[in-house]
PDB file of C-alpha atoms and ligand atoms in Angstrom:
ATOM      1  CA  UNK A 100      -5.440   4.634 -37.731  1.00 97.00           C
ATOM      2  CA  UNK A 101      -3.781   6.019 -34.712  1.00 98.00           C
ATOM      3  CA  UNK A 102      -5.202   6.760 -31.537  1.00 98.00           C
ATOM      4  CA  UNK A 103      -3.682   8.819 -29.053  1.00 98.00           C
ATOM      5  CA  UNK A 104      -4.570   6.917 -25.321  1.00 98.00           C
ATOM      6  CA  UNK A 105      -4.953   8.820 -23.026  1.00 98.00           C
ATOM      7  CA  UNK A 106      -5.757   7.985 -19.020  1.00 98.00           C
ATOM      8  CA  UNK A 107      -6.227   9.844 -15.571  1.00 98.00           C
ATOM      9  CA  UNK A 108      -5.755  13.186 -16.498  1.00 98.00           C
ATOM     10  CA  UNK A 109      -6.599  14.548 -13.141  1.00 98.00           C
ATOM     11  CA  UNK A 110      -7.560  18.511 -13.354  1.00 98.00           C
ATOM     12  CA  UNK A 111      -3.813  18.616 -14.145  1.00 98.00           C
ATOM     13  CA  UNK A 112      -3.711  20.947 -17.303  1.00 98.00           C
ATOM     14  CA  UNK A 113       0.580  20.754 -17.317  1.00 98.00           C
ATOM     15  CA  UNK A 114       0.199  17.507 -17.399  1.00 98.00           C
ATOM     16  CA  UNK A 115      -2.380  17.704 -20.844  1.00 98.00           C
ATOM     17  CA  UNK A 116      -0.259  19.903 -22.326  1.00 98.00           C
ATOM     18  CA  UNK A 117       2.416  18.778 -22.709  1.00 98.00           C
ATOM     19  CA  UNK A 118       1.438  15.383 -23.557  1.00 98.00           C
ATOM     20  CA  UNK A 119      -0.567  17.683 -26.671  1.00 98.00           C
ATOM     21  CA  UNK A 120       2.453  19.154 -27.464  1.00 98.00           C
ATOM     22  CA  UNK A 121       4.831  15.942 -27.292  1.00 97.00           C
ATOM     23  CA  UNK A 122       2.115  13.629 -29.086  1.00 97.00           C
ATOM     24  CA  UNK A 123       3.186  12.124 -32.146  1.00 96.00           C
ATOM     25  CA  UNK A 124       0.466  12.988 -35.071  1.00 97.00           C
ATOM     26  CA  UNK A 125      -2.815  11.049 -33.979  1.00 98.00           C
ATOM     27  CA  UNK A 126      -6.382  10.742 -35.604  1.00 98.00           C
ATOM     28  CA  UNK A 127      -8.204  10.224 -32.207  1.00 98.00           C
ATOM     29  CA  UNK A 128      -8.023  10.769 -29.128  1.00 98.00           C
ATOM     30  CA  UNK A 129      -9.707   7.956 -26.604  1.00 98.00           C
ATOM     31  CA  UNK A 130      -9.990   8.841 -23.495  1.00 98.00           C
ATOM     32  CA  UNK A 131      -9.889   6.144 -20.388  1.00 98.00           C
ATOM     33  CA  UNK A 132     -11.530   8.412 -17.277  1.00 98.00           C
ATOM     34  CA  UNK A 133     -10.870  10.247 -14.628  1.00 98.00           C
ATOM     35  CA  UNK A 134     -10.246  13.612 -16.168  1.00 98.00           C
ATOM     36  CA  UNK A 135     -11.081  15.473 -13.128  1.00 98.00           C
ATOM     37  CA  UNK A 136     -10.497  15.239  -8.936  1.00 97.00           C
ATOM     38  CA  UNK A 137      -6.498  15.902  -6.905  1.00 97.00           C
ATOM     39  CA  UNK A 138      -5.555  18.626  -9.260  1.00 98.00           C
ATOM     40  CA  UNK A 139      -6.961  22.597 -10.206  1.00 98.00           C
ATOM     41  CA  UNK A 140      -8.295  22.370 -13.656  1.00 98.00           C
ATOM     42  CA  UNK A 141     -11.066  19.713 -14.088  1.00 98.00           C
ATOM     43  CA  UNK A 142     -12.898  22.806 -16.383  1.00 98.00           C
ATOM     44  CA  UNK A 143     -10.202  24.019 -18.124  1.00 98.00           C
ATOM     45  CA  UNK A 144      -9.293  19.975 -18.667  1.00 98.00           C
ATOM     46  CA  UNK A 145     -12.885  19.215 -19.385  1.00 98.00           C
ATOM     47  CA  UNK A 146     -13.225  21.645 -22.237  1.00 98.00           C
ATOM     48  CA  UNK A 147      -9.789  21.072 -23.632  1.00 98.00           C
ATOM     49  CA  UNK A 148     -10.898  16.661 -24.297  1.00 98.00           C
ATOM     50  CA  UNK A 149     -14.014  17.629 -25.755  1.00 98.00           C
ATOM     51  CA  UNK A 150     -11.991  19.863 -28.193  1.00 98.00           C
ATOM     52  CA  UNK A 151     -10.631  17.163 -28.918  1.00 98.00           C
ATOM     53  CA  UNK A 152     -13.619  15.442 -30.222  1.00 98.00           C
ATOM     54  CA  UNK A 153     -12.406  11.766 -28.666  1.00 98.00           C
ATOM     55  CA  UNK A 154     -13.171   8.613 -30.732  1.00 98.00           C
ATOM     56  CA  UNK A 155     -14.309   7.561 -27.281  1.00 98.00           C
ATOM     57  CA  UNK A 156     -14.180   8.651 -23.479  1.00 98.00           C
ATOM     58  CA  UNK A 157     -15.401   6.304 -19.951  1.00 98.00           C
ATOM     59  CA  UNK A 158     -16.098   7.793 -16.921  1.00 98.00           C
ATOM     60  CA  UNK A 159     -13.353   6.880 -14.633  1.00 98.00           C
ATOM     61  CA  UNK A 160     -14.298   6.329  -9.911  1.00 97.00           C
ATOM     62  CA  UNK A 161     -13.435  10.742  -9.417  1.00 97.00           C
ATOM     63  CA  UNK A 162     -15.906  11.783 -12.729  1.00 98.00           C
ATOM     64  CA  UNK A 163     -19.118   9.100 -11.464  1.00 97.00           C
ATOM     65  CA  UNK A 164     -17.885  11.116  -6.976  1.00 96.00           C
ATOM     66  CA  UNK A 165     -17.365  14.532  -8.974  1.00 96.00           C
ATOM     67  CA  UNK A 166     -20.837  14.391 -10.682  1.00 96.00           C
ATOM     68  CA  UNK A 167     -22.864  12.727  -8.007  1.00 93.00           C
ATOM     69  CA  UNK A 168     -23.591   9.978  -9.327  1.00 95.00           C
ATOM     70  CA  UNK A 169     -21.321   7.744  -6.788  1.00 91.00           C
ATOM     71  CA  UNK A 170     -20.686   9.179  -3.191  1.00 89.00           C
ATOM     72  CA  UNK A 171     -17.645   9.688  -1.993  1.00 87.00           C
ATOM     73  CA  UNK A 172     -17.882   6.723   1.072  1.00 85.00           C
ATOM     74  CA  UNK A 173     -15.051   4.049  -1.385  1.00 85.00           C
ATOM     75  CA  UNK A 174     -12.920   7.261  -1.141  1.00 92.00           C
ATOM     76  CA  UNK A 175      -9.911   8.194   0.716  1.00 91.00           C
ATOM     77  CA  UNK A 176      -9.785  11.564   2.889  1.00 91.00           C
ATOM     78  CA  UNK A 177      -7.294  12.338   0.174  1.00 91.00           C
ATOM     79  CA  UNK A 178      -9.530  12.489  -2.271  1.00 93.00           C
ATOM     80  CA  UNK A 179     -13.059  12.767  -0.662  1.00 93.00           C
ATOM     81  CA  UNK A 180     -11.121  15.911   0.028  1.00 93.00           C
ATOM     82  CA  UNK A 181     -10.167  17.255  -3.709  1.00 95.00           C
ATOM     83  CA  UNK A 182     -13.418  15.929  -5.235  1.00 96.00           C
ATOM     84  CA  UNK A 183     -15.623  17.877  -2.998  1.00 94.00           C
ATOM     85  CA  UNK A 184     -14.512  20.469  -4.085  1.00 97.00           C
ATOM     86  CA  UNK A 185     -13.779  19.581  -7.716  1.00 97.00           C
ATOM     87  CA  UNK A 186     -17.972  19.329  -7.250  1.00 95.00           C
ATOM     88  CA  UNK A 187     -18.059  22.191  -6.057  1.00 96.00           C
ATOM     89  CA  UNK A 188     -16.035  24.230  -8.880  1.00 98.00           C
ATOM     90  CA  UNK A 189     -17.786  22.481 -11.569  1.00 98.00           C
ATOM     91  CA  UNK A 190     -19.503  24.568 -13.448  1.00 98.00           C
ATOM     92  CA  UNK A 191     -23.396  22.520 -14.561  1.00 97.00           C
ATOM     93  CA  UNK A 192     -22.170  22.305 -17.578  1.00 98.00           C
ATOM     94  CA  UNK A 193     -19.452  20.442 -17.381  1.00 98.00           C
ATOM     95  CA  UNK A 194     -20.593  18.371 -14.333  1.00 98.00           C
ATOM     96  CA  UNK A 195     -23.637  17.627 -16.549  1.00 98.00           C
ATOM     97  CA  UNK A 196     -21.485  16.353 -19.792  1.00 98.00           C
ATOM     98  CA  UNK A 197     -19.350  14.131 -17.040  1.00 98.00           C
ATOM     99  CA  UNK A 198     -22.240  12.886 -15.361  1.00 98.00           C
ATOM    100  CA  UNK A 199     -23.435  11.530 -18.850  1.00 98.00           C
ATOM    101  CA  UNK A 200     -19.877   9.902 -19.855  1.00 98.00           C
ATOM    102  CA  UNK A 201     -20.468   6.083 -20.050  1.00 98.00           C
ATOM    103  CA  UNK A 202     -19.180   3.397 -18.396  1.00 98.00           C
ATOM    104  CA  UNK A 203     -16.643   1.260 -19.938  1.00 96.00           C
ATOM    105  CA  UNK A 204     -16.098  -1.434 -21.137  1.00 98.00           C
ATOM    106  CA  UNK A 205     -16.301   0.302 -24.807  1.00 98.00           C
ATOM    107  CA  UNK A 206     -15.397  -1.118 -28.443  1.00 98.00           C
ATOM    108  CA  UNK A 207     -12.887   0.915 -30.373  1.00 98.00           C
ATOM    109  CA  UNK A 208     -12.868  -1.621 -33.098  1.00 96.00           C
ATOM    110  CA  UNK A 209     -12.393  -5.467 -33.756  1.00 95.00           C
ATOM    111  CA  UNK A 210      -8.762  -5.207 -31.864  1.00 96.00           C
ATOM    112  CA  UNK A 211      -9.838  -2.809 -29.704  1.00 97.00           C
ATOM    113  CA  UNK A 212     -11.443  -1.821 -26.214  1.00 98.00           C
ATOM    114  CA  UNK A 213     -10.796   0.458 -23.107  1.00 98.00           C
ATOM    115  CA  UNK A 214     -12.464   0.401 -19.693  1.00 98.00           C
ATOM    116  CA  UNK A 215     -10.730   2.390 -16.754  1.00 98.00           C
ATOM    117  CA  UNK A 216     -10.238  -0.490 -14.331  1.00 98.00           C
ATOM    118  CA  UNK A 217     -11.114  -3.255 -15.601  1.00 98.00           C
ATOM    119  CA  UNK A 218     -13.569  -5.049 -18.311  1.00 97.00           C
ATOM    120  CA  UNK A 219     -15.323  -6.935 -15.867  1.00 97.00           C
ATOM    121  CA  UNK A 220     -16.118  -3.878 -13.520  1.00 97.00           C
ATOM    122  CA  UNK A 221     -15.022  -0.448 -14.004  1.00 97.00           C
ATOM    123  CA  UNK A 222     -13.884   0.653 -10.980  1.00 96.00           C
ATOM    124  CA  UNK A 223     -11.545  -2.488 -10.194  1.00 97.00           C
ATOM    125  CA  UNK A 224      -7.472  -2.258  -9.732  1.00 97.00           C
ATOM    126  CA  UNK A 225      -5.417  -4.283 -12.171  1.00 95.00           C
ATOM    127  CA  UNK A 226      -1.840  -4.528 -10.689  1.00 93.00           C
ATOM    128  CA  UNK A 227      -1.261  -8.156 -11.090  1.00 90.00           C
ATOM    129  CA  UNK A 228      -1.006 -11.041 -12.649  1.00 90.00           C
ATOM    130  CA  UNK A 229      -3.827 -11.861 -10.628  1.00 91.00           C
ATOM    131  CA  UNK A 230      -5.803  -8.764 -11.972  1.00 94.00           C
ATOM    132  CA  UNK A 231      -4.702  -9.158 -15.070  1.00 94.00           C
ATOM    133  CA  UNK A 232      -5.916 -13.266 -14.876  1.00 94.00           C
ATOM    134  CA  UNK A 233      -8.752 -12.858 -14.492  1.00 95.00           C
ATOM    135  CA  UNK A 234      -9.669  -9.541 -17.136  1.00 96.00           C
ATOM    136  CA  UNK A 235      -8.358 -11.914 -19.561  1.00 96.00           C
ATOM    137  CA  UNK A 236     -11.505 -14.456 -19.350  1.00 95.00           C
ATOM    138  CA  UNK A 237     -14.203 -11.066 -19.793  1.00 95.00           C
ATOM    139  CA  UNK A 238     -12.026  -9.349 -22.505  1.00 96.00           C
ATOM    140  CA  UNK A 239     -13.691  -9.306 -26.201  1.00 96.00           C
ATOM    141  CA  UNK A 240     -10.247  -7.927 -28.362  1.00 97.00           C
ATOM    142  CA  UNK A 241      -7.001  -8.810 -28.391  1.00 96.00           C
ATOM    143  CA  UNK A 242      -6.190  -5.407 -26.879  1.00 97.00           C
ATOM    144  CA  UNK A 243      -7.217  -4.164 -24.021  1.00 98.00           C
ATOM    145  CA  UNK A 244      -6.394  -0.700 -22.478  1.00 98.00           C
ATOM    146  CA  UNK A 245      -6.911   0.170 -18.829  1.00 98.00           C
ATOM    147  CA  UNK A 246      -6.608   2.715 -16.405  1.00 98.00           C
ATOM    148  CA  UNK A 247      -7.087   3.115 -12.714  1.00 98.00           C
ATOM    149  CA  UNK A 248      -4.237   2.113 -11.675  1.00 97.00           C
ATOM    150  CA  UNK A 249      -1.842   5.360 -12.731  1.00 97.00           C
ATOM    151  CA  UNK A 250       1.460   2.566 -13.049  1.00 94.00           C
ATOM    152  CA  UNK A 251       2.068   1.937 -16.407  1.00 93.00           C
ATOM    153  CA  UNK A 252       1.623  -1.360 -17.158  1.00 92.00           C
ATOM    154  CA  UNK A 253       1.166  -4.624 -19.735  1.00 92.00           C
ATOM    155  CA  UNK A 254       0.506  -8.484 -19.869  1.00 93.00           C
ATOM    156  CA  UNK A 255       0.499 -10.792 -22.873  1.00 93.00           C
ATOM    157  CA  UNK A 256      -1.670 -13.990 -22.508  1.00 94.00           C
ATOM    158  CA  UNK A 257      -0.991 -16.739 -25.063  1.00 93.00           C
ATOM    159  CA  UNK A 258      -1.362 -19.865 -23.958  1.00 89.00           C
ATOM    160  CA  UNK A 259      -0.611 -18.159 -20.522  1.00 90.00           C
ATOM    161  CA  UNK A 260       0.001 -15.103 -18.629  1.00 87.00           C
ATOM    162  CA  UNK A 261       3.905 -13.336 -19.339  1.00 82.00           C
ATOM    163  CA  UNK A 262       4.273  -9.766 -18.117  1.00 74.00           C
ATOM    164  CA  UNK A 263       5.585  -7.108 -20.378  1.00 82.00           C
ATOM    165  CA  UNK A 264       7.245  -4.732 -18.861  1.00 69.00           C
ATOM    166  CA  UNK A 265       6.394  -2.551 -16.328  1.00 62.00           C
ATOM    167  CA  UNK A 266       6.904  -0.020 -19.302  1.00 61.00           C
ATOM    168  CA  UNK A 267       9.516   2.116 -18.055  1.00 59.00           C
ATOM    169  CA  UNK A 268      12.463   4.364 -19.660  1.00 58.00           C
ATOM    170  CA  UNK A 269      11.346   6.633 -22.103  1.00 61.00           C
ATOM    171  CA  UNK A 270       9.369   4.805 -24.539  1.00 73.00           C
ATOM    172  CA  UNK A 271       7.863   1.491 -24.915  1.00 85.00           C
ATOM    173  CA  UNK A 272       6.611  -0.302 -27.868  1.00 89.00           C
ATOM    174  CA  UNK A 273       4.519  -3.416 -28.678  1.00 91.00           C
ATOM    175  CA  UNK A 274       3.533  -5.228 -31.373  1.00 92.00           C
ATOM    176  CA  UNK A 275      -0.372  -7.109 -31.151  1.00 93.00           C
ATOM    177  CA  UNK A 276       0.808 -10.480 -32.956  1.00 93.00           C
ATOM    178  CA  UNK A 277      -1.110 -14.069 -31.748  1.00 92.00           C
ATOM    179  CA  UNK A 278      -1.893 -12.872 -28.673  1.00 95.00           C
ATOM    180  CA  UNK A 279      -4.224 -11.128 -26.865  1.00 95.00           C
ATOM    181  CA  UNK A 280      -2.903  -7.967 -24.355  1.00 95.00           C
ATOM    182  CA  UNK A 281      -3.472  -5.481 -21.201  1.00 95.00           C
ATOM    183  CA  UNK A 282      -2.257  -1.840 -21.667  1.00 95.00           C
ATOM    184  CA  UNK A 283      -2.119   0.254 -19.424  1.00 96.00           C
ATOM    185  CA  UNK A 284       0.050   4.105 -20.554  1.00 96.00           C
ATOM    186  CA  UNK A 285       0.040   5.379 -17.156  1.00 96.00           C
ATOM    187  CA  UNK A 286      -1.228   8.511 -16.772  1.00 98.00           C
ATOM    188  CA  UNK A 287      -1.259  11.981 -17.884  1.00 98.00           C
ATOM    189  CA  UNK A 288      -1.789  13.483 -14.879  1.00 98.00           C
ATOM    190  CA  UNK A 289      -0.846  11.999 -11.710  1.00 98.00           C
ATOM    191  CA  UNK A 290       2.263   9.334 -12.203  1.00 97.00           C
ATOM    192  CA  UNK A 291       2.271   6.936  -9.751  1.00 96.00           C
ATOM    193  CA  UNK A 292       5.589   4.527 -10.487  1.00 94.00           C
ATOM    194  CA  UNK A 293       8.162   7.029  -9.520  1.00 95.00           C
ATOM    195  CA  UNK A 294       8.475   8.272 -12.761  1.00 95.00           C
ATOM    196  CA  UNK A 295       6.559  12.209 -12.344  1.00 97.00           C
ATOM    197  CA  UNK A 296       7.218  12.678 -16.080  1.00 97.00           C
ATOM    198  CA  UNK A 297       3.138  12.594 -18.025  1.00 98.00           C
ATOM    199  CA  UNK A 298       2.996   9.215 -19.390  1.00 97.00           C
ATOM    200  CA  UNK A 299       0.161   8.778 -22.805  1.00 97.00           C
ATOM    201  CA  UNK A 300       0.411   5.609 -25.842  1.00 97.00           C
ATOM    202  CA  UNK A 301      -0.072   5.831 -28.832  1.00 97.00           C
ATOM    203  CA  UNK A 302      -1.522   2.802 -31.249  1.00 98.00           C
ATOM    204  CA  UNK A 303      -1.629   2.811 -34.942  1.00 98.00           C
ATOM    205  CA  UNK A 304      -4.242  -0.219 -36.156  1.00 97.00           C
ATOM    206  CA  UNK A 305      -2.216  -0.551 -39.463  1.00 96.00           C
ATOM    207  CA  UNK A 306       0.839  -2.569 -37.778  1.00 96.00           C
ATOM    208  CA  UNK A 307      -0.776  -2.687 -34.248  1.00 96.00           C
ATOM    209  CA  UNK A 308       1.790  -1.458 -32.085  1.00 96.00           C
ATOM    210  CA  UNK A 309       1.384   0.421 -29.506  1.00 96.00           C
ATOM    211  CA  UNK A 310       3.893   2.290 -27.426  1.00 95.00           C
ATOM    212  CA  UNK A 311       3.788   4.374 -23.917  1.00 94.00           C
ATOM    213  CA  UNK A 312       5.674   7.220 -24.299  1.00 94.00           C
ATOM    214  CA  UNK A 313       6.233   9.130 -21.070  1.00 95.00           C
ATOM    215  CA  UNK A 314       7.145  13.289 -21.370  1.00 96.00           C
ATOM    216  CA  UNK A 315       8.253  16.205 -18.800  1.00 97.00           C
ATOM    217  CA  UNK A 316       6.045  19.001 -18.394  1.00 98.00           C
ATOM    218  CA  UNK A 317       5.154  21.925 -15.856  1.00 98.00           C
ATOM    219  CA  UNK A 318       4.793  20.398 -12.883  1.00 98.00           C
ATOM    220  CA  UNK A 319       5.540  23.847 -10.209  1.00 98.00           C
ATOM    221  CA  UNK A 320       2.354  25.481 -11.746  1.00 98.00           C
ATOM    222  CA  UNK A 321       0.550  22.447 -11.368  1.00 98.00           C
ATOM    223  CA  UNK A 322       1.503  22.093  -7.950  1.00 98.00           C
ATOM    224  CA  UNK A 323       1.372  26.258  -7.258  1.00 98.00           C
ATOM    225  CA  UNK A 324      -2.437  26.203  -8.936  1.00 98.00           C
ATOM    226  CA  UNK A 325      -3.517  22.925  -6.195  1.00 98.00           C
ATOM    227  CA  UNK A 326      -2.085  24.719  -3.331  1.00 98.00           C
ATOM    228  CA  UNK A 327      -3.601  28.457  -4.725  1.00 98.00           C
ATOM    229  CA  UNK A 328      -6.954  26.299  -4.955  1.00 98.00           C
ATOM    230  CA  UNK A 329      -7.006  25.406  -0.989  1.00 97.00           C
ATOM    231  CA  UNK A 330      -6.280  21.920  -1.637  1.00 97.00           C
ATOM    232  CA  UNK A 331      -4.080  19.471   0.314  1.00 96.00           C
ATOM    233  CA  UNK A 332      -0.314  20.642  -0.277  1.00 97.00           C
ATOM    234  CA  UNK A 333       0.288  16.437  -0.362  1.00 97.00           C
ATOM    235  CA  UNK A 334      -1.683  16.754  -3.913  1.00 97.00           C
ATOM    236  CA  UNK A 335       0.406  19.139  -5.155  1.00 98.00           C
ATOM    237  CA  UNK A 336       4.229  17.486  -3.014  1.00 98.00           C
ATOM    238  CA  UNK A 337       3.619  13.668  -4.969  1.00 98.00           C
ATOM    239  CA  UNK A 338       3.383  15.225  -8.781  1.00 98.00           C
ATOM    240  CA  UNK A 339       7.019  16.089  -7.980  1.00 98.00           C
ATOM    241  CA  UNK A 340       7.902  11.990  -6.774  1.00 97.00           C
ATOM    242  CA  UNK A 341       5.550  10.361  -9.036  1.00 96.00           C
ATOM    243  CA  UNK A 342       4.175   8.810  -6.093  1.00 95.00           C
TER     244      UNK A 342
HETATM  245 ZN1   ZN B 599      -7.154   8.159 -11.846  1.00 73.20          ZN
END
């Protein structure tokens, strides 16, 4: 089985389309949450993802707030503005679908599980070694894929923990050996590692190989839509610098 790994699409249809066009052959998609928020195409992104019929999909914090399940209290003013706009424009059907998304972690098979933030809490960020250590204690399978930070990262734990990566360059590949791995394949729709290209992953179960890839997309169209929607301009500007 070859899984396409998509996380943090954030209503960026141009980035999602570029990823789907550039992705090597795959069987099913895994979607790690935050389909909406920040970008100008929440309905179109939801419909595109639904059409993919993913093998698994879990919710992110923006999905919860956009669907009306949680308040905006934990969001900064930019995220707050964008999610209020999102909640306003979403069709009732898409909002209901978003509200019904399950929380992570979700088991994919005996080797792989997915979560949005961390395996112990869907809203917690895994940035550094200390965060990763907490996650290694609770993850149940050799490979745990996560999102939420929008920063590609890979951690390996055998007898002790070693960071591998962060994944850089056009393609980063790792083979899941005897160790356990915690990997963020990056954000499709709002990268924050200084590389504005859309990020995604591909996991091959036969060879237990995970690849993290980047693809350029039509940033200026995504930006124009953000401005035209009346969303804060900084949300358009950040796409160009990947922050
Ligand atoms: Zn996100």
